[in-house]
Every structure is written in structure tokens, then in C-alpha cells.
XYZ file of C-alpha atoms in Angstrom:
393
model
C -216.094 -147.101 48.063
C -217.531 -148.594 51.223
C -214.245 -148.076 53.001
C -214.210 -144.460 51.840
C -217.778 -143.958 53.029
C -217.034 -145.438 56.409
C -213.947 -143.246 56.657
C -215.948 -140.080 55.972
C -218.562 -141.153 58.482
C -215.870 -141.726 61.112
C -214.350 -138.301 60.461
C -217.756 -136.655 60.755
C -218.420 -138.424 64.031
C -215.028 -137.388 65.409
C -215.690 -133.749 64.460
C -219.079 -133.831 66.142
C -217.545 -135.380 69.245
C -214.833 -132.719 69.284
C -217.380 -129.919 68.906
C -219.451 -131.374 71.717
C -216.355 -131.591 73.919
C -215.555 -127.926 73.226
C -219.110 -126.932 74.115
C -219.047 -128.852 77.381
C -215.687 -127.321 78.301
C -216.962 -123.825 77.589
C -220.039 -124.383 79.735
C -218.178 -125.963 82.653
C -214.935 -123.945 82.771
C -215.959 -120.669 81.183
C -213.062 -120.957 78.704
C -211.931 -123.153 75.823
C -208.439 -124.641 75.906
C -208.806 -127.180 73.082
C -207.087 -126.199 69.812
C -209.069 -125.142 66.767
C -211.465 -122.412 65.715
C -214.822 -121.558 67.299
C -217.564 -123.915 66.103
C -220.836 -122.399 64.987
C -223.249 -121.969 67.866
C -220.723 -122.835 70.573
C -221.321 -121.007 73.890
C -218.096 -118.982 73.859
C -217.922 -116.718 76.954
C -218.252 -112.961 76.559
C -216.014 -110.526 78.416
C -217.663 -109.257 81.578
C -216.579 -107.971 84.993
C -217.378 -111.376 86.501
C -215.631 -113.776 84.106
C -213.068 -111.606 82.331
C -212.170 -112.529 78.765
C -211.709 -116.304 78.687
C -210.443 -115.924 82.239
C -207.302 -114.199 80.930
C -205.878 -110.827 81.921
C -207.144 -108.006 79.759
C -204.053 -105.935 80.534
C -200.436 -106.940 80.318
C -198.461 -106.688 83.524
C -195.481 -104.299 83.628
C -192.438 -106.188 82.403
C -190.009 -104.154 84.498
C -187.288 -105.674 86.601
C -186.676 -104.759 90.241
C -184.225 -102.107 89.035
C -186.951 -99.768 87.790
C -188.382 -98.772 91.215
C -184.818 -98.056 92.314
C -184.358 -96.007 89.129
C -187.471 -94.050 90.118
C -185.896 -93.360 93.513
C -182.482 -92.342 92.162
C -183.995 -90.178 89.429
C -186.294 -88.330 91.816
C -183.500 -87.629 94.282
C -181.059 -86.596 91.522
C -183.466 -84.123 89.956
C -184.137 -82.452 93.297
C -180.425 -82.405 94.152
C -179.694 -80.710 90.835
C -182.196 -77.945 91.556
C -180.985 -77.499 95.148
C -177.351 -77.453 94.044
C -178.041 -74.829 91.391
C -179.960 -72.467 93.656
C -178.403 -72.950 97.103
C -175.312 -70.796 96.581
C -177.276 -68.167 94.644
C -180.187 -67.769 97.067
C -178.674 -68.859 100.357
C -174.909 -68.417 99.982
C -174.403 -72.111 100.714
C -171.466 -72.787 98.406
C -170.264 -75.957 100.115
C -173.743 -77.474 100.319
C -174.408 -76.532 96.698
C -171.160 -78.160 95.575
C -172.049 -81.391 97.378
C -175.557 -81.384 95.916
C -174.259 -80.875 92.372
C -171.793 -83.761 92.615
C -174.523 -85.966 94.091
C -176.824 -84.975 91.235
C -174.171 -85.855 88.669
C -173.546 -89.239 90.298
C -177.282 -89.889 90.439
C -177.740 -89.022 86.765
C -175.002 -91.484 85.785
C -176.507 -94.179 88.004
C -179.959 -93.494 86.538
C -178.664 -94.110 83.037
C -176.945 -97.315 84.117
C -180.093 -98.627 85.808
C -182.284 -97.803 82.823
C -179.930 -99.439 80.321
C -179.621 -102.483 82.578
C -183.396 -102.882 82.542
C -183.621 -102.351 78.774
C -180.914 -104.945 78.165
C -178.861 -103.061 75.552
C -177.654 -99.433 75.334
C -178.903 -99.258 71.744
C -182.491 -99.476 72.976
C -182.097 -96.271 74.953
C -180.370 -94.560 72.019
C -183.251 -95.577 69.754
C -185.645 -93.798 72.118
C -183.831 -90.538 71.340
C -184.572 -90.868 67.632
C -188.105 -89.607 68.295
C -189.200 -86.423 70.064
C -192.849 -86.912 70.988
C -194.232 -84.360 73.472
C -197.428 -86.342 74.060
C -195.447 -89.425 75.122
C -194.233 -89.473 78.735
C -191.640 -92.122 77.887
C -190.216 -90.146 74.964
C -190.044 -86.942 76.982
C -188.558 -88.827 79.923
C -185.663 -90.123 77.844
C -184.914 -86.603 76.618
C -185.229 -85.126 80.111
C -182.828 -87.757 81.465
C -180.330 -86.974 78.697
C -180.621 -83.222 79.205
C -180.286 -83.455 82.959
C -177.287 -85.793 82.757
C -175.527 -83.428 80.351
C -176.321 -80.398 82.523
C -175.214 -82.095 85.747
C -172.008 -83.231 84.064
C -171.308 -79.745 82.734
C -171.980 -78.188 86.141
C -169.624 -80.633 87.870
C -167.005 -80.036 85.179
C -167.280 -76.294 85.849
C -166.696 -76.915 89.563
C -163.643 -78.993 88.676
C -162.242 -76.238 86.430
C -162.864 -73.610 89.076
C -161.023 -75.672 91.690
C -158.017 -76.223 89.394
C -157.797 -73.098 87.226
C -159.758 -70.491 89.137
C -162.864 -68.586 88.192
C -162.097 -67.997 84.511
C -164.320 -67.435 81.493
C -164.591 -71.114 80.609
C -165.478 -72.163 84.151
C -168.020 -69.355 84.538
C -169.702 -70.089 81.199
C -169.877 -73.815 81.895
C -171.241 -73.127 85.372
C -174.039 -70.866 84.118
C -175.064 -73.292 81.372
C -174.846 -76.313 83.637
C -176.808 -74.832 86.519
C -179.483 -73.446 84.219
C -179.871 -76.861 82.624
C -180.034 -78.540 86.037
C -182.964 -76.333 87.011
C -184.794 -76.647 83.680
C -184.340 -80.420 83.397
C -184.192 -81.231 87.111
C -187.711 -79.978 87.803
C -189.410 -82.416 85.376
C -186.873 -85.187 86.018
C -187.674 -85.450 89.732
C -191.358 -86.293 89.113
C -191.716 -87.415 85.487
C -191.797 -91.070 86.556
C -195.123 -90.367 88.260
C -196.442 -88.979 84.978
C -194.998 -91.995 83.157
C -196.880 -94.664 85.093
C -200.015 -92.543 85.430
C -200.363 -92.266 81.637
C -200.965 -96.004 81.245
C -203.999 -98.284 81.119
C -203.173 -99.895 84.474
C -206.295 -99.019 86.534
C -204.641 -98.224 89.872
C -202.072 -95.978 88.179
C -204.511 -94.287 85.838
C -206.917 -93.643 88.713
C -204.166 -91.614 90.463
C -202.830 -89.905 87.336
C -202.918 -86.464 88.996
C -201.675 -87.521 92.413
C -198.697 -89.625 91.281
C -196.526 -86.741 89.965
C -197.082 -84.838 93.212
C -196.321 -87.842 95.395
C -193.252 -88.868 93.394
C -192.015 -85.282 93.248
C -192.333 -84.699 96.986
C -190.749 -88.076 97.667
C -187.806 -87.130 95.452
C -187.426 -83.816 97.270
C -187.447 -85.519 100.668
C -184.870 -88.064 99.469
C -182.588 -85.265 98.280
C -182.907 -83.409 101.578
C -182.275 -86.614 103.519
C -179.139 -87.441 101.531
C -177.724 -83.974 102.149
C -178.471 -84.210 105.865
C -176.741 -87.584 106.075
C -173.792 -86.023 104.235
C -173.258 -83.639 107.155
C -175.667 -80.742 106.533
C -178.092 -81.718 109.286
C -178.019 -78.278 110.903
C -179.433 -76.347 107.928
C -182.816 -74.811 108.688
C -183.748 -74.572 105.012
C -183.288 -78.313 104.553
C -185.451 -78.987 107.592
C -188.209 -76.774 106.174
C -188.048 -78.573 102.823
C -188.171 -81.912 104.600
C -191.214 -80.894 106.647
C -193.007 -79.545 103.573
C -192.434 -82.646 101.471
C -193.450 -84.943 104.345
C -196.642 -82.963 104.933
C -197.638 -83.121 101.255
C -196.917 -86.854 101.135
C -199.073 -87.380 104.226
C -201.941 -85.466 102.630
C -201.676 -87.500 99.423
C -201.698 -90.739 101.409
C -204.846 -89.716 103.300
C -206.507 -88.789 100.014
C -205.589 -92.170 98.536
C -206.862 -94.064 101.579
C -210.233 -92.312 101.357
C -210.860 -93.597 97.843
C -213.277 -96.536 97.801
C -213.079 -97.346 94.098
C -212.218 -100.952 93.150
C -209.093 -99.819 91.307
C -207.672 -98.367 94.545
C -207.910 -101.652 96.441
C -204.530 -102.803 95.106
C -202.954 -100.145 97.350
C -204.596 -101.583 100.466
C -204.081 -105.335 100.205
C -201.226 -107.801 99.976
C -197.557 -106.949 99.707
C -198.270 -103.869 97.593
C -200.554 -102.420 100.248
C -198.025 -103.194 102.964
C -195.215 -101.447 101.062
C -197.292 -98.395 100.170
C -198.592 -97.919 103.700
C -195.201 -98.522 105.274
C -193.682 -96.025 102.859
C -196.373 -93.484 103.683
C -195.685 -93.736 107.415
C -191.900 -93.691 107.016
C -191.920 -90.685 104.693
C -194.847 -88.789 106.216
C -195.854 -88.663 109.896
C -192.662 -90.167 111.303
C -190.232 -87.657 109.696
C -192.567 -84.814 110.656
C -192.528 -85.883 114.303
C -188.749 -86.320 114.330
C -188.065 -82.998 112.607
C -190.410 -81.062 114.873
C -188.830 -82.695 117.922
C -185.362 -81.717 116.684
C -186.393 -78.059 116.713
C -186.841 -78.171 120.497
C -183.944 -80.488 121.371
C -180.332 -79.775 122.196
C -177.642 -79.662 119.555
C -176.466 -83.262 119.901
C -179.947 -84.703 120.215
C -181.207 -82.556 117.340
C -178.496 -83.952 115.076
C -179.539 -87.506 115.948
C -183.219 -86.766 115.363
C -182.536 -85.122 111.992
C -180.492 -88.102 110.852
C -183.198 -90.504 111.975
C -185.726 -88.450 110.018
C -183.456 -88.603 106.966
C -183.090 -92.388 107.193
C -186.840 -92.738 107.632
C -187.523 -90.548 104.599
C -185.174 -92.527 102.355
C -186.631 -95.857 103.496
C -190.157 -94.557 102.975
C -189.355 -93.298 99.489
C -187.984 -96.686 98.469
C -190.941 -98.582 99.954
C -193.418 -96.260 98.292
C -191.959 -96.732 94.819
C -191.673 -100.493 95.082
C -195.211 -100.582 96.459
C -196.667 -98.572 93.585
C -194.983 -100.782 90.988
C -196.235 -103.925 92.738
C -199.731 -102.434 92.960
C -199.648 -101.897 89.199
C -198.872 -105.571 88.627
C -201.699 -106.624 90.969
C -204.129 -104.244 89.283
C -203.222 -105.531 85.814
C -203.913 -109.127 86.870
C -207.483 -108.275 87.889
C -209.355 -108.452 84.574
C -212.527 -107.015 86.144
C -211.098 -103.539 86.724
C -210.667 -102.292 83.123
C -214.149 -103.552 82.264
C -215.647 -101.635 85.182
C -213.716 -98.534 84.180
C -215.060 -98.845 80.633
C -218.612 -99.329 81.919
C -218.285 -96.198 84.042
C -216.961 -94.227 81.073
C -219.777 -95.515 78.850
C -222.376 -94.345 81.378
C -220.682 -90.955 81.540
C -220.732 -90.686 77.755
C -224.416 -91.637 77.655
C -225.284 -89.036 80.269
C -223.292 -86.435 78.356
C -225.057 -87.332 75.101
C -228.444 -87.084 76.818
C -227.614 -83.622 78.155
C -226.392 -82.487 74.731
C -229.566 -83.774 73.071
C -231.759 -82.005 75.627
C -229.806 -78.776 75.158
C -230.110 -79.054 71.372
C -233.886 -79.554 71.577
C -234.239 -76.564 73.897
C -232.163 -74.398 71.572
C -234.188 -75.527 68.561
C -237.512 -74.649 70.208
C -236.167 -71.230 71.211
C -234.975 -70.577 67.656
C -238.421 -71.398 66.253
C -240.153 -69.033 68.655
C -237.628 -66.290 67.896
C -238.068 -66.711 64.142
C -241.816 -66.016 64.401
C -241.328 -62.553 65.883
C -239.355 -60.977 63.038
C -241.870 -62.330 60.484
C -244.801 -60.856 62.384
C -243.067 -57.506 62.840
C -242.051 -57.367 59.165
C -245.615 -58.102 58.028
C -246.944 -55.316 60.230
C -244.482 -52.799 58.780
C -245.337 -53.792 55.187
C -249.061 -53.486 55.919
C -248.581 -50.002 57.361
C -246.693 -48.889 54.240
C -249.167 -50.296 51.716
C -252.355 -49.138 53.379
C -253.190 -45.439 53.286
C -252.942 -43.572 56.497
C -256.130 -43.354 58.411
C -257.574 -46.604 57.069
């Protein structure tokens, strides 16, 4: 019995020592790494903007490989090429340019699928995404848009193949109309849906730019498409130069707007490798192409061709840098556990202010209703008195 008593006493002492060690660790390090459950009364840290939650990331970093930013680039360019290829010969009588754009769009759609499946690991994972049609999910809609655009681009290219071999028959004409219509309908969302995809997440730097990302990604995709066509030999087309200038101007405006933001969540775009990539991409796809394209308008034919090609190379390089920079900025933003807590604090203050305004409005409405209810009662009493009392009294 004595041995048993001493054993229980030793176990109790070891538990107390372990609890004390956990308390000291929590006080000194701000986190508890020892195994076991929380002892009663232990000073376990509370999540705050200063300490985070046990010093761990509140948000999970994007688990994408390096293929995904390239998929963003290829998808944006392919969607824009599909739209250009479907409308160029109809609006501008550019049959050769349209044919090149459609084949580029088809190749880009195939490459987009390959890149996405390579990142997912197995083709079955992409097929499983098509089992659900969820309009409120950017990822679900993106998988369907990719499938629809790939089918439309393939059908349009098949129609061009039939027309080249068999002539302009019924089958080729029908396939061409269906394919080009699908390229326009699916190409428009496909060229910028990736901006919607990353904006609709909890990553602070992405969510903070949820409205700007689709515009920036869409204009970047348009500039990439224009640049690819110019490098393919269509550097003398005025329409392409106008599209390139427009997309570069919009990208420059979006970059200036992003640089003016002083919120903590936007700092990931201004520091480290992510900031370097984003800013380099902004310069390469914004002011530099604008300067080169404007200069080409006043240069000779040979020099203008060189300037347009330099602008195209700059636009493609800027588009790639921008996408890799945004993905890297998302990873940096997710590692900073203070940002989501600050965002939640800001939202809580907004909700409190909104509740206070609603309460004040309700009280004002209630007081007005009470004052309005007194009038009808007084008027009704006066009418009843006039009816009951004889006239003249």
C-alpha cells in the first residue's frame, strides 16, 4: 500500500510539473508545443493581430504549383484570341488573321487543359469538377467555361479544316457558325475568369482587389493575344495596335490605383519578390508598350515593325510577371496571420456602425408613428362630438 501511495504521489507531482512547464512555455513563447490538452487556468494565448493564433497562419497558403500562373497566362490569351478570331473576318474582313487567331485559340485551349490536369495530378479530378454546376462558385464555373471554350475552339478549327479540304459546304458552314459563336460566348469569361477565381477567396491581398483583378487579368489577356498575333506577322494591323494601346492604358491605370492603396493587405504587392514581379509586370505591360506603340505610329515602315515587335515582347513578358507576382503575393499575404484579423475587426466595426444607424432610424420612425397616431384620434373625437351635440350648442 505504501508503494502504491508513493506511486500516486509521484504521478501527481509529475502532472503538476508538466502543467507548470506548459504554463511557463505559454508565457515565454506565446504558444504551447508540448503534447496534451489545455490544463485548467493555463494562460493559453488568444488570437490577436499582434500574436496570431498560437503563432500559426490563420489562412492556408495556395497549394498551386508553378504551372498555375502559366495556366492563367495561356487561358487569358486563348480566350481573347478566340474572340478576335471569331470577329475579325466578320467585322474587319481579316480572314487570314482570323484563321491564325482561331488556331492559336484552339492550341491554347488544349494547353490550358494539359496545364490544369498536370497541376491537379489526375485527369479524373478535373472530370469530377464537371459533375457539379454551381453558378456561385468561380471554380465550378471556370471548369465549365474551359470545357465550353475548348469544344468551341476545336469545332471552329475543324470547320476551317473542312472548308480548306471540301469547300464551303453545309457541314463546314454550320460547324463554323456554332464554333465561332461558342468562342465569343465562352471566350469572353474565359479570358478573365481567373481574376474572379482568386478574388473570391479569403486571401486578404486577393480579396481586397476582388473588383480590380478581373479587369487587370482580362486586359492582360487581351494584350497577350494582340502581342502573339503581332509576333506571328500581323504587326502592321492598326486595329491590333489600338487594342494593344487600350489594354496597356487600362493596365497602367489599375496599377496606379493599386499603388495608391495604403491598406495593410496591399503591402504584399509592394515588398519582396512578389512586389518586384508585380511592379516589373506593370511597367512591361503598361507604360513601356504604350511608348513603343506610339513611337511606331510616327516611325518608318521598317522601324515601326521593330517597335511593334518590341512592344509585343514587352507585353507578353509583363503579363507573365504580373500573374506570377499576384500568385506569390497571395502566398505572402496568407502567411501574415495579422491581416485576416484586421479585416475581421474592420468588418465588425462596420457592422456595429450599421446597427447603430438602423437603431437610430427605428427610434425616429417609432416616435413619428406615435405622433401621427394621435392626430387621427383627436380628429375622430371631434367629429363624434359634433354629431352627438345639437347644433348651436
